[in-house]
Every structure is written in structure tokens, then in C-alpha cells.
């Protein structure tokens, strides 16, 4: 895994807001058993989950936690029908700080805010014809950890779902619902949609 992150020195995270796709027919789950290394121990670990409850370390409480690094690896195939589309990987929650690489190419670095969803485009790093290697380095003690540790058990790891999804050249960037309740008990609901476009995408109107 060490060589998977050599390019991070010049890495800059691209900025593109994409509404998370949740349709089961458009999503590939990467949950399951992953290769895992913590210190000198190597084996398999379940994702989602954490290190302590799967026997990799003793659970620790409050902010006085050990500075450890866990290395996750998962090999997967990408749906060949997604070729020509834009593919994203979504992490619904990782404690507490992490980097991501696909086939040795960095796609995310020093990600914090552990309980929040983060997603990153991986299209250019994928091999649609063969297996792909996903490497995630998770730190129990890193940037932003102090905001996610308090009067509780501090359990590091990939805590929530990991999924792939794809979008077309024109996609939903954001959807906002607002409602007003009228004096007669009825309500007015308004929906605001923002459509994002890659270069060359056709004009799209949402109704």
C-alpha cells in the first residue's frame, strides 16, 4: 500500500458537487471483507465496521487515543456498462481521517469530518476491462479528529457503507425542497433543482 500514495505531494482534490445517487440499480456496494493491516498485524476485516470491535485493538475512551494507521485494500470490478459515464466512490463515514487511492492513483487526501458523507470522482483511475485495487489509509489521530472525539468510545475505521455510482454528462447537482403551511391547513411545496454539466453535455430541463 505504501507505493499507492507516492503521488499525494502534488495532489489537489477536484471540486464538483454531485447529488449522491442511491438507486439500488445504479450503485455498486463495496462492503464486505477487505484486506487489512494495522501495525504488524495483517488479515481480513469487515466493512463497515471498526478496528476495536473486530479484535484488532483494545477500545479507548475520550480523546486520549493511540495514533494508529490502518491500511485497507479491496479489489473490485467496475460495471462495464458505466464506461463513458462518470464514476464516483462514496464513503458514508470513516473515523477519523483518511486517504484514498485507486490503482495507485490518489483520489482523496487527508479527509476529515468523519461522520459526514464524502464522495470523489474516480473515472480516470479506473480500468473498466479488469480488476481495480482500492486502497484506503485510515488514521485514528489526524486532522479534525478532535471534533469527532468527545465523551464516548473512539472507534476508528471505515464505519459506514462504501459504494460506487455513476452519472451521465448532465447530472443532478442539488435538489432543495421547501414547504409553507397555509392558515387553512394546506401546504405549498416548492422544489429547486440544480443541473450540473460536464463539457459537451446536452442542455437538460428538469420538470
Tab-separated table of C-alpha atoms in Angstrom:
chain	number	residue	atom	x	y	z
A	1	UNK	CA	0.000	0.000	0.000
A	2	UNK	CA	2.904	2.361	0.678
A	3	UNK	CA	3.551	2.971	-3.031
A	4	UNK	CA	-0.109	3.784	-3.667
A	5	UNK	CA	0.265	7.234	-2.108
A	6	UNK	CA	3.572	8.491	-3.526
A	7	UNK	CA	1.768	10.973	-5.805
A	8	UNK	CA	-0.053	12.738	-2.953
A	9	UNK	CA	2.545	15.525	-2.658
A	10	UNK	CA	1.087	17.315	-5.705
A	11	UNK	CA	-2.490	16.130	-5.248
A	12	UNK	CA	-5.382	18.603	-5.376
A	13	UNK	CA	-8.966	17.490	-4.855
A	14	UNK	CA	-11.172	18.448	-7.833
A	15	UNK	CA	-14.279	20.419	-6.957
A	16	UNK	CA	-17.541	19.079	-8.364
A	17	UNK	CA	-20.810	18.833	-6.475
A	18	UNK	CA	-22.878	15.779	-7.438
A	19	UNK	CA	-26.108	14.758	-5.756
A	20	UNK	CA	-25.471	11.299	-4.226
A	21	UNK	CA	-27.108	8.514	-6.229
A	22	UNK	CA	-28.925	5.998	-4.001
A	23	UNK	CA	-30.934	3.990	-6.539
A	24	UNK	CA	-30.002	0.320	-5.943
A	25	UNK	CA	-29.858	-0.299	-9.707
A	26	UNK	CA	-27.245	2.452	-10.161
A	27	UNK	CA	-25.000	1.651	-7.188
A	28	UNK	CA	-22.311	-0.990	-6.574
A	29	UNK	CA	-21.601	-1.798	-2.930
A	30	UNK	CA	-18.005	-2.307	-1.836
A	31	UNK	CA	-19.000	-3.514	1.612
A	32	UNK	CA	-17.717	-6.881	2.784
A	33	UNK	CA	-14.397	-8.440	3.716
A	34	UNK	CA	-11.298	-6.322	2.977
A	35	UNK	CA	-7.572	-6.978	3.349
A	36	UNK	CA	-6.324	-5.050	6.369
A	37	UNK	CA	-3.050	-4.173	8.086
A	38	UNK	CA	-2.674	-2.483	11.475
A	39	UNK	CA	0.895	-2.243	12.737
A	40	UNK	CA	2.440	-5.696	12.309
A	41	UNK	CA	-0.917	-7.482	12.138
A	42	UNK	CA	-2.353	-8.443	8.746
A	43	UNK	CA	-5.611	-10.187	7.941
A	44	UNK	CA	-9.203	-9.526	6.917
A	45	UNK	CA	-11.686	-7.006	8.320
A	46	UNK	CA	-15.373	-6.376	7.710
A	47	UNK	CA	-16.521	-3.089	6.182
A	48	UNK	CA	-18.466	-1.307	7.514
A	49	UNK	CA	-17.021	-1.745	10.998
A	50	UNK	CA	-14.200	-0.587	13.242
A	51	UNK	CA	-10.886	-1.977	14.459
A	52	UNK	CA	-11.682	-2.353	18.150
A	53	UNK	CA	-14.888	-4.394	17.942
A	54	UNK	CA	-13.267	-6.793	15.454
A	55	UNK	CA	-10.366	-7.643	17.751
A	56	UNK	CA	-7.598	-5.540	16.198
A	57	UNK	CA	-7.014	-3.312	19.229
A	58	UNK	CA	-8.352	-2.526	22.703
A	59	UNK	CA	-11.176	0.080	22.646
A	60	UNK	CA	-10.220	3.517	24.001
A	61	UNK	CA	-12.398	6.212	25.543
A	62	UNK	CA	-12.401	10.004	25.147
A	63	UNK	CA	-9.679	11.958	23.306
A	64	UNK	CA	-6.687	10.059	24.723
A	65	UNK	CA	-6.421	7.666	21.786
A	66	UNK	CA	-3.399	5.971	20.242
A	67	UNK	CA	-2.109	7.359	16.945
A	68	UNK	CA	-2.534	4.342	14.657
A	69	UNK	CA	-2.789	3.873	10.891
A	70	UNK	CA	-4.880	1.141	9.295
A	71	UNK	CA	-4.359	0.113	5.663
A	72	UNK	CA	-7.415	-1.244	3.820
A	73	UNK	CA	-7.351	-2.891	0.365
A	74	UNK	CA	-10.321	-4.036	-1.722
A	75	UNK	CA	-10.176	-5.446	-5.269
A	76	UNK	CA	-13.295	-4.897	-7.379
A	77	UNK	CA	-14.591	-4.890	-10.939
A	78	UNK	CA	-16.425	-1.886	-12.347
A	79	UNK	CA	-19.657	-2.360	-14.289
A	80	UNK	CA	-18.620	-2.291	-17.970
A	81	UNK	CA	-21.892	-0.524	-18.855
A	82	UNK	CA	-20.598	2.517	-16.930
A	83	UNK	CA	-17.822	3.134	-19.465
A	84	UNK	CA	-18.347	6.587	-20.950
A	85	UNK	CA	-20.032	7.795	-17.741
A	86	UNK	CA	-18.512	9.473	-14.695
A	87	UNK	CA	-17.898	7.169	-11.724
A	88	UNK	CA	-17.736	8.257	-8.083
A	89	UNK	CA	-16.849	6.478	-4.873
A	90	UNK	CA	-18.850	7.396	-1.778
A	91	UNK	CA	-17.818	6.938	1.862
A	92	UNK	CA	-20.742	7.426	4.247
A	93	UNK	CA	-18.461	7.687	7.288
A	94	UNK	CA	-14.824	6.966	8.172
A	95	UNK	CA	-13.239	7.554	11.587
A	96	UNK	CA	-11.227	9.678	11.822
A	97	UNK	CA	-9.061	10.813	8.880
A	98	UNK	CA	-8.186	9.083	5.602
A	99	UNK	CA	-6.623	8.997	2.127
A	100	UNK	CA	-7.965	7.112	-0.901
A	101	UNK	CA	-6.205	5.727	-3.988
A	102	UNK	CA	-7.495	3.635	-6.909
A	103	UNK	CA	-4.975	1.596	-8.906
A	104	UNK	CA	-2.189	3.603	-7.288
A	105	UNK	CA	-3.688	6.973	-8.292
A	106	UNK	CA	-4.680	9.277	-5.397
A	107	UNK	CA	-8.294	10.443	-5.461
A	108	UNK	CA	-8.638	11.904	-1.935
A	109	UNK	CA	-6.168	13.085	0.693
A	110	UNK	CA	-6.394	13.977	4.392
A	111	UNK	CA	-10.187	13.751	4.524
A	112	UNK	CA	-11.682	14.732	7.869
A	113	UNK	CA	-15.220	15.238	9.283
A	114	UNK	CA	-15.577	11.537	9.981
A	115	UNK	CA	-19.329	11.278	10.441
A	116	UNK	CA	-20.163	13.035	7.165
A	117	UNK	CA	-20.549	11.661	3.662
A	118	UNK	CA	-17.679	12.269	1.248
A	119	UNK	CA	-17.534	11.275	-2.407
A	120	UNK	CA	-14.796	11.511	-5.023
A	121	UNK	CA	-14.684	11.019	-8.788
A	122	UNK	CA	-12.545	8.017	-9.766
A	123	UNK	CA	-13.314	7.772	-13.506
A	124	UNK	CA	-9.772	8.464	-14.735
A	125	UNK	CA	-8.262	5.962	-12.278
A	126	UNK	CA	-10.499	3.014	-13.237
A	127	UNK	CA	-9.816	0.067	-15.506
A	128	UNK	CA	-13.206	-0.887	-16.963
A	129	UNK	CA	-11.794	-4.074	-18.513
A	130	UNK	CA	-10.167	-5.634	-15.477
A	131	UNK	CA	-9.889	-5.687	-11.699
A	132	UNK	CA	-9.276	-2.450	-9.780
A	133	UNK	CA	-7.478	-2.023	-6.469
A	134	UNK	CA	-8.905	0.389	-3.910
A	135	UNK	CA	-6.505	1.411	-1.107
A	136	UNK	CA	-7.744	3.408	1.897
A	137	UNK	CA	-5.373	4.579	4.620
A	138	UNK	CA	-7.252	5.424	7.829
A	139	UNK	CA	-5.713	7.311	10.749
A	140	UNK	CA	-7.117	7.233	14.276
A	141	UNK	CA	-5.396	10.504	15.069
A	142	UNK	CA	-5.238	13.185	12.377
A	143	UNK	CA	-6.594	16.500	11.150
A	144	UNK	CA	-10.083	17.101	12.502
A	145	UNK	CA	-10.127	14.184	14.936
A	146	UNK	CA	-10.756	16.473	17.917
A	147	UNK	CA	-14.185	17.372	16.507
A	148	UNK	CA	-15.250	13.736	16.349
A	149	UNK	CA	-13.947	12.557	19.726
A	150	UNK	CA	-15.625	13.526	22.964
A	151	UNK	CA	-17.171	11.760	25.960
A	152	UNK	CA	-17.560	8.461	24.097
A	153	UNK	CA	-15.747	5.391	22.797
A	154	UNK	CA	-13.373	6.382	19.993
A	155	UNK	CA	-13.594	3.538	17.489
A	156	UNK	CA	-11.550	4.082	14.317
A	157	UNK	CA	-12.189	2.505	10.916
A	158	UNK	CA	-14.470	2.557	7.877
A	159	UNK	CA	-17.641	2.787	9.950
A	160	UNK	CA	-20.293	3.139	7.253
A	161	UNK	CA	-21.078	1.995	3.706
A	162	UNK	CA	-18.684	2.316	0.772
A	163	UNK	CA	-20.328	2.461	-2.665
A	164	UNK	CA	-19.660	3.259	-6.316
A	165	UNK	CA	-22.138	5.086	-8.534
A	166	UNK	CA	-22.095	6.710	-11.968
A	167	UNK	CA	-23.652	9.774	-13.578
A	168	UNK	CA	-24.065	10.965	-17.165
A	169	UNK	CA	-22.543	14.137	-18.650
A	170	UNK	CA	-25.588	16.026	-17.344
A	171	UNK	CA	-26.499	15.189	-13.753
A	172	UNK	CA	-28.324	16.495	-10.695
A	173	UNK	CA	-26.057	18.718	-8.637
A	174	UNK	CA	-28.558	19.614	-5.922
A	175	UNK	CA	-32.245	19.322	-5.020
A	176	UNK	CA	-33.927	21.519	-2.402
A	177	UNK	CA	-37.451	21.027	-1.043
A	178	UNK	CA	-39.232	23.826	0.848
A	179	UNK	CA	-42.794	23.896	2.140
A	180	UNK	CA	-45.109	26.502	3.628
A	181	UNK	CA	-48.159	25.608	5.684
A	182	UNK	CA	-51.111	27.912	4.988
A	183	UNK	CA	-53.670	29.067	7.572
A	184	UNK	CA	-56.296	26.731	6.075
A	185	UNK	CA	-54.089	23.685	6.748
A	186	UNK	CA	-52.968	23.164	3.168
A	187	UNK	CA	-49.345	23.411	2.131
A	188	UNK	CA	-47.316	24.692	-0.773
A	189	UNK	CA	-44.291	22.637	-1.737
A	190	UNK	CA	-41.505	24.013	-3.917
A	191	UNK	CA	-38.696	22.005	-5.488
A	192	UNK	CA	-35.498	23.653	-6.695
A	193	UNK	CA	-33.113	21.598	-8.813
A	194	UNK	CA	-29.620	22.428	-9.996
A	195	UNK	CA	-28.290	20.556	-13.035
A	196	UNK	CA	-24.532	20.136	-13.404
A	197	UNK	CA	-22.809	19.535	-16.725
A	198	UNK	CA	-19.535	18.160	-17.925
A	199	UNK	CA	-18.053	19.796	-21.071
A	200	UNK	CA	-20.103	18.808	-24.116
A	201	UNK	CA	-23.180	17.770	-22.119
A	202	UNK	CA	-26.559	18.448	-23.757
A	203	UNK	CA	-28.981	21.015	-22.367
A	204	UNK	CA	-31.322	19.428	-19.818
A	205	UNK	CA	-34.528	20.813	-18.337
A	206	UNK	CA	-35.985	19.334	-15.160
A	207	UNK	CA	-39.767	19.480	-14.792
